[in-house]
């Protein structure tokens, strides 16, 4: 039996995004845990793990962000196939190798079957690397990675009963990096699978840079001996510079996404203006033709009136 869990901070967002996707992916015996938020995301997810662990027939716990939508009708089958390997602890739809921090995108992304939908600038969608597998680069493939992004995470029964999110790390950032590192430190696998998800998220990717940087540093220090060795001395000032660079990179990507979205919006508006201009031109042409027709009709009416007056005068004169 597959359990689905969501920490709800905004019920409207959950009902619009997560709920339809969960209904799409759930089976007749699935359990859906919609948990009203109580503090940090770390705490909320631990409460969901505790609830899921109570089910003896648990096959998997699927943690879904309130603004994420499962878009794959074969989700359950793909999860079972991936978890058939008893060493697999955590599954996601986007992940990377060579990851040293919560900035997982600085590693080599090997699979990313999700899209981002935004509402700014008239709305739109950005499709990630392997949203359409048939058009994906040849080097991409689902499989073992260092870290998966937490927008959708599938935890095996072993992970549900043996791992917990570290609530000392903060309120939001880095929970996915930490739980993946825990699984790998225990000798388990973190993998990606080819299920698809839609992230309904604004183009502002990091809303609180200082909180993100603080989480970056705490997690880098916690997992310093387990991260890939770069040969650098991991002093705090160097870590902060590294964190700031990674944060700036993602904020730059946010600006890049916003710029692309704005260009799309302007292109749509220009197309609308061009269409309106064409319609206005056609309307003016039709109006000109109508005026010409009215003028001709007035001339015909005037000629008819003149002829009628002539006939009337002739009739009166002959009488």
Coordinates of C-alpha atoms in Angstrom, one line a residue:
X1 CA 0.0 0.0 0.0
X2 CA 1.3 3.4 -1.0
X3 CA 0.9 6.4 1.3
X4 CA 0.9 10.0 0.1
X5 CA 1.7 12.8 2.4
X6 CA 1.6 16.6 2.1
X7 CA 2.4 19.4 4.6
X8 CA -0.2 22.1 4.0
X9 CA 0.6 25.7 4.6
X10 CA -1.8 27.1 2.1
X11 CA -5.0 25.0 1.6
X12 CA -5.9 26.8 -1.7
X13 CA -2.5 25.9 -3.2
X14 CA -2.8 22.3 -2.0
X15 CA -6.3 21.9 -3.4
X16 CA -5.2 23.4 -6.8
X17 CA -1.8 21.6 -7.2
X18 CA -1.0 18.6 -4.9
X19 CA -4.5 17.2 -4.4
X20 CA -5.4 16.6 -8.1
X21 CA -2.0 14.9 -8.7
X22 CA -2.3 12.7 -5.7
X23 CA -5.8 11.6 -6.8
X24 CA -4.4 10.8 -10.3
X25 CA -1.6 8.7 -8.8
X26 CA -3.3 7.0 -5.9
X27 CA -4.8 3.5 -6.0
X28 CA -8.0 2.2 -4.3
X29 CA -6.1 1.2 -1.1
X30 CA -3.8 4.2 -0.9
X31 CA -3.8 6.4 2.2
X32 CA -3.7 10.1 1.8
X33 CA -2.2 12.1 4.7
X34 CA -3.0 15.8 4.3
X35 CA -1.2 17.3 7.3
X36 CA -1.8 20.9 8.4
X37 CA 1.6 22.5 8.9
X38 CA 2.9 22.6 12.5
X39 CA 6.2 24.5 12.5
X40 CA 9.1 23.7 10.2
X41 CA 8.9 21.5 7.1
X42 CA 11.4 19.1 8.8
X43 CA 8.9 18.7 11.7
X44 CA 5.9 18.2 9.4
X45 CA 7.6 15.6 7.4
X46 CA 8.7 13.7 10.5
X47 CA 5.1 13.6 11.7
X48 CA 4.1 12.2 8.3
X49 CA 6.9 9.6 8.6
X50 CA 5.6 8.6 12.1
X51 CA 2.1 8.1 10.7
X52 CA 3.2 6.2 7.7
X53 CA 5.4 3.9 9.8
X54 CA 2.4 2.6 11.6
X55 CA 1.1 0.8 8.5
X56 CA 2.3 -2.8 8.4
X57 CA 1.6 -3.2 4.7
X58 CA 3.4 0.1 3.7
X59 CA 5.1 -0.1 0.3
X60 CA 6.2 3.5 0.1
X61 CA 5.6 7.0 1.4
X62 CA 5.4 9.7 -1.2
X63 CA 6.1 13.2 0.2
X64 CA 4.6 15.8 -2.1
X65 CA 5.1 19.6 -1.8
X66 CA 1.7 21.4 -1.6
X67 CA 2.6 23.2 -4.9
X68 CA 3.7 20.0 -6.7
X69 CA 1.4 17.9 -9.0
X70 CA 2.1 14.3 -9.9
X71 CA 1.5 14.1 -13.6
X72 CA 2.2 10.4 -14.3
X73 CA -0.8 8.0 -14.5
X74 CA 1.7 5.1 -14.1
X75 CA 3.3 6.5 -11.0
X76 CA 2.5 3.6 -8.7
X77 CA 3.9 1.0 -11.1
X78 CA 7.1 3.0 -11.6
X79 CA 7.6 3.4 -7.9
X80 CA 7.1 -0.3 -7.3
X81 CA 9.6 -1.2 -10.0
X82 CA 12.2 1.2 -8.6
X83 CA 11.7 0.0 -5.0
X84 CA 12.0 -3.6 -6.0
X85 CA 15.7 -3.1 -5.3
X86 CA 15.9 -3.5 -1.5
X87 CA 18.9 -1.2 -1.3
X88 CA 16.9 1.8 -2.7
X89 CA 15.8 4.1 0.1
X90 CA 14.8 7.4 -1.6
X91 CA 13.4 8.0 -5.1
X92 CA 12.9 11.3 -6.9
X93 CA 12.2 12.7 -10.4
X94 CA 15.2 15.0 -10.5
X95 CA 18.7 14.3 -9.1
X96 CA 22.4 14.8 -9.6
X97 CA 25.8 13.3 -8.9
X98 CA 28.9 15.0 -7.6
X99 CA 26.8 17.0 -5.1
X100 CA 28.6 18.6 -2.2
X101 CA 25.8 20.9 -0.8
X102 CA 22.2 21.8 -0.9
X103 CA 23.0 23.5 -4.2
X104 CA 22.4 20.1 -5.9
X105 CA 22.2 21.8 -9.4
X106 CA 26.0 22.4 -9.1
X107 CA 26.5 18.7 -9.6
X108 CA 25.9 16.8 -12.8
X109 CA 22.1 16.6 -13.2
X110 CA 21.4 13.1 -14.7
X111 CA 17.6 13.2 -14.7
X112 CA 15.0 15.9 -14.3
X113 CA 11.5 14.8 -15.4
X114 CA 9.6 17.8 -14.1
X115 CA 8.3 21.1 -15.4
X116 CA 7.9 24.5 -13.6
X117 CA 4.7 26.4 -14.1
X118 CA 4.6 30.1 -13.2
X119 CA 1.9 32.8 -13.1
X120 CA 4.1 35.9 -13.6
X121 CA 4.0 37.8 -16.9
X122 CA 0.9 36.1 -18.1
X123 CA 1.9 32.6 -17.0
X124 CA 3.8 29.8 -18.7
X125 CA 5.9 26.6 -18.3
X126 CA 9.5 25.7 -18.4
X127 CA 10.2 22.0 -19.1
X128 CA 13.3 20.5 -17.5
X129 CA 16.0 18.4 -18.9
X130 CA 14.2 15.1 -19.4
X131 CA 10.5 16.2 -19.3
X132 CA 10.3 14.6 -22.8
X133 CA 12.6 11.5 -22.5
X134 CA 12.6 11.0 -26.3
X135 CA 14.3 14.4 -26.7
X136 CA 16.6 14.1 -23.7
X137 CA 20.4 14.3 -24.1
X138 CA 22.2 11.0 -24.5
X139 CA 24.0 11.3 -21.2
X140 CA 20.8 11.4 -19.1
X141 CA 19.2 8.3 -17.5
X142 CA 17.3 7.6 -14.4
X143 CA 19.4 5.8 -11.8
X144 CA 21.6 6.2 -8.7
X145 CA 22.5 9.8 -7.7
X146 CA 23.8 11.6 -4.7
X147 CA 20.8 13.8 -4.0
X148 CA 17.2 14.2 -5.3
X149 CA 15.3 17.4 -5.2
X150 CA 12.6 17.3 -2.5
X151 CA 9.7 18.6 -4.6
X152 CA 8.5 14.9 -4.7
X153 CA 10.3 12.3 -2.7
X154 CA 9.4 8.6 -2.4
X155 CA 10.7 6.8 0.7
X156 CA 10.9 3.1 1.1
X157 CA 9.5 1.3 4.2
X158 CA 13.1 1.1 5.5
X159 CA 13.6 4.8 5.1
X160 CA 10.3 5.6 6.7
X161 CA 11.2 3.5 9.8
X162 CA 14.9 4.3 10.1
X163 CA 15.4 7.9 8.9
X164 CA 14.2 11.2 10.3
X165 CA 14.6 14.8 9.1
X166 CA 17.1 16.7 11.2
X167 CA 14.9 19.4 12.9
X168 CA 18.0 21.2 14.2
X169 CA 19.0 22.3 10.7
X170 CA 16.3 25.0 10.2
X171 CA 12.8 25.4 9.0
X172 CA 12.9 24.8 5.2
X173 CA 16.1 24.6 3.2
X174 CA 18.3 21.5 2.9
X175 CA 15.9 18.8 4.3
X176 CA 16.2 16.8 1.0
X177 CA 20.0 17.0 0.9
X178 CA 20.2 15.9 4.5
X179 CA 17.9 12.9 4.3
X180 CA 19.6 11.7 1.1
X181 CA 23.0 11.9 2.8
X182 CA 21.6 10.0 5.8
X183 CA 20.4 7.2 3.5
X184 CA 23.8 7.0 1.6
X185 CA 25.7 7.0 4.9
X186 CA 23.6 4.0 5.9
X187 CA 24.7 2.2 2.8
X188 CA 21.4 2.7 0.9
X189 CA 20.8 4.1 -2.6
X190 CA 19.2 7.4 -3.7
X191 CA 17.9 7.1 -7.2
X192 CA 15.8 8.9 -9.8
X193 CA 12.9 7.4 -11.7
X194 CA 11.1 8.5 -14.9
X195 CA 7.9 9.6 -13.3
X196 CA 6.8 13.2 -14.1
X197 CA 5.8 16.0 -11.8
X198 CA 4.8 19.6 -12.3
X199 CA 6.1 22.3 -9.8
X200 CA 3.7 25.2 -9.6
X201 CA 6.2 27.8 -8.4
X202 CA 7.0 31.4 -8.9
X203 CA 10.1 32.5 -10.8
X204 CA 11.6 33.7 -7.5
X205 CA 13.6 30.5 -6.6
X206 CA 15.2 31.6 -3.3
X207 CA 12.9 34.0 -1.3
X208 CA 15.1 34.2 1.8
X209 CA 18.8 34.2 0.7
X210 CA 20.2 34.6 4.3
X211 CA 18.2 31.6 5.5
X212 CA 19.3 29.6 2.5
X213 CA 23.0 30.5 3.1
X214 CA 22.7 29.6 6.8
X215 CA 21.3 26.2 5.9
X216 CA 24.0 25.7 3.3
X217 CA 26.7 26.3 5.9
X218 CA 25.1 24.1 8.6
X219 CA 24.7 21.1 6.2
X220 CA 28.2 21.5 4.7
X221 CA 29.6 21.4 8.2
X222 CA 27.5 18.4 9.2
X223 CA 28.4 16.3 6.2
X224 CA 32.0 17.6 5.7
X225 CA 33.6 14.2 6.0
X226 CA 31.1 12.5 3.7
X227 CA 31.0 15.0 0.8
X228 CA 33.2 14.6 -2.3
X229 CA 36.7 16.0 -1.4
X230 CA 37.8 19.0 -3.4
X231 CA 41.1 19.4 -1.6
X232 CA 40.1 22.8 -0.1
X233 CA 40.4 23.7 3.5
X234 CA 36.7 23.9 4.7
X235 CA 37.0 27.0 6.9
X236 CA 33.9 28.9 7.7
X237 CA 34.7 32.0 5.6
X238 CA 35.4 29.8 2.5
X239 CA 32.1 28.0 3.2
X240 CA 30.2 31.2 3.3
X241 CA 31.8 32.4 0.1
X242 CA 30.9 29.1 -1.5
X243 CA 27.3 29.4 -0.2
X244 CA 27.0 32.9 -1.4
X245 CA 28.2 32.0 -4.8
X246 CA 25.8 29.1 -5.1
X247 CA 22.9 31.2 -3.8
X248 CA 23.8 34.0 -6.3
X249 CA 23.9 31.4 -9.1
X250 CA 20.4 30.2 -8.3
X251 CA 19.1 33.8 -7.9
X252 CA 20.7 34.5 -11.3
X253 CA 18.8 31.6 -12.7
X254 CA 15.7 33.0 -11.2
X255 CA 16.3 36.3 -13.0
X256 CA 17.1 34.4 -16.2
X257 CA 13.8 32.5 -15.9
X258 CA 11.9 35.8 -15.2
X259 CA 13.5 37.4 -18.2
X260 CA 12.5 34.5 -20.5
X261 CA 9.0 34.6 -19.1
X262 CA 8.8 38.3 -19.6
X263 CA 10.0 37.9 -23.2
X264 CA 7.3 35.3 -23.8
X265 CA 4.7 37.5 -22.2
X266 CA 5.8 40.5 -24.4
X267 CA 5.7 38.2 -27.5
X268 CA 2.2 37.2 -26.7
X269 CA 1.1 40.8 -26.1
X270 CA 2.7 41.9 -29.4
X271 CA 0.9 39.1 -31.2
X272 CA -2.3 40.2 -29.6
X273 CA -1.6 43.8 -30.6
X274 CA -0.8 42.7 -34.2
X275 CA -4.0 40.8 -34.3
X276 CA -5.9 43.8 -33.0
X277 CA -4.3 46.0 -35.6
X278 CA -5.3 43.7 -38.4
X279 CA -8.9 43.6 -37.1
X280 CA -8.9 47.4 -36.8
X281 CA -7.6 47.7 -40.3
X282 CA -10.2 45.3 -41.6
X283 CA -12.9 47.1 -39.7
X284 CA -11.8 50.4 -41.1
X285 CA -11.8 48.9 -44.6
X286 CA -15.3 47.6 -44.1
X287 CA -16.4 51.0 -42.7
X288 CA -15.0 52.8 -45.8
X289 CA -16.9 50.4 -48.1
X290 CA -20.1 50.9 -46.1
X291 CA -19.7 54.6 -46.3
X292 CA -19.2 54.4 -50.1
X293 CA -22.2 52.2 -50.4
X294 CA -24.3 54.7 -48.3
X295 CA -23.1 57.5 -50.5
X296 CA -24.1 55.6 -53.6
X297 CA -27.5 54.9 -52.1
X298 CA -28.0 58.5 -51.3
X299 CA -27.1 59.5 -54.8
X300 CA -29.5 56.9 -56.2
X301 CA -32.2 58.2 -53.8
X302 CA -31.6 61.8 -54.8
X303 CA -31.8 60.9 -58.5
X304 CA -35.0 59.0 -57.9
X305 CA -36.5 61.9 -56.0
X306 CA -35.6 64.3 -58.9
X307 CA -37.2 61.9 -61.4
X308 CA -40.3 61.7 -59.2
X309 CA -40.5 65.5 -59.0
X310 CA -40.2 65.8 -62.8
X311 CA -42.9 63.2 -63.4
X312 CA -45.2 65.0 -60.9
X313 CA -44.6 68.4 -62.5
X314 CA -45.3 67.0 -65.9
X315 CA -48.5 65.4 -64.7
X316 CA -49.7 68.6 -63.1
X317 CA -48.9 70.6 -66.3
X318 CA -50.8 68.3 -68.6
X319 CA -53.8 68.4 -66.3

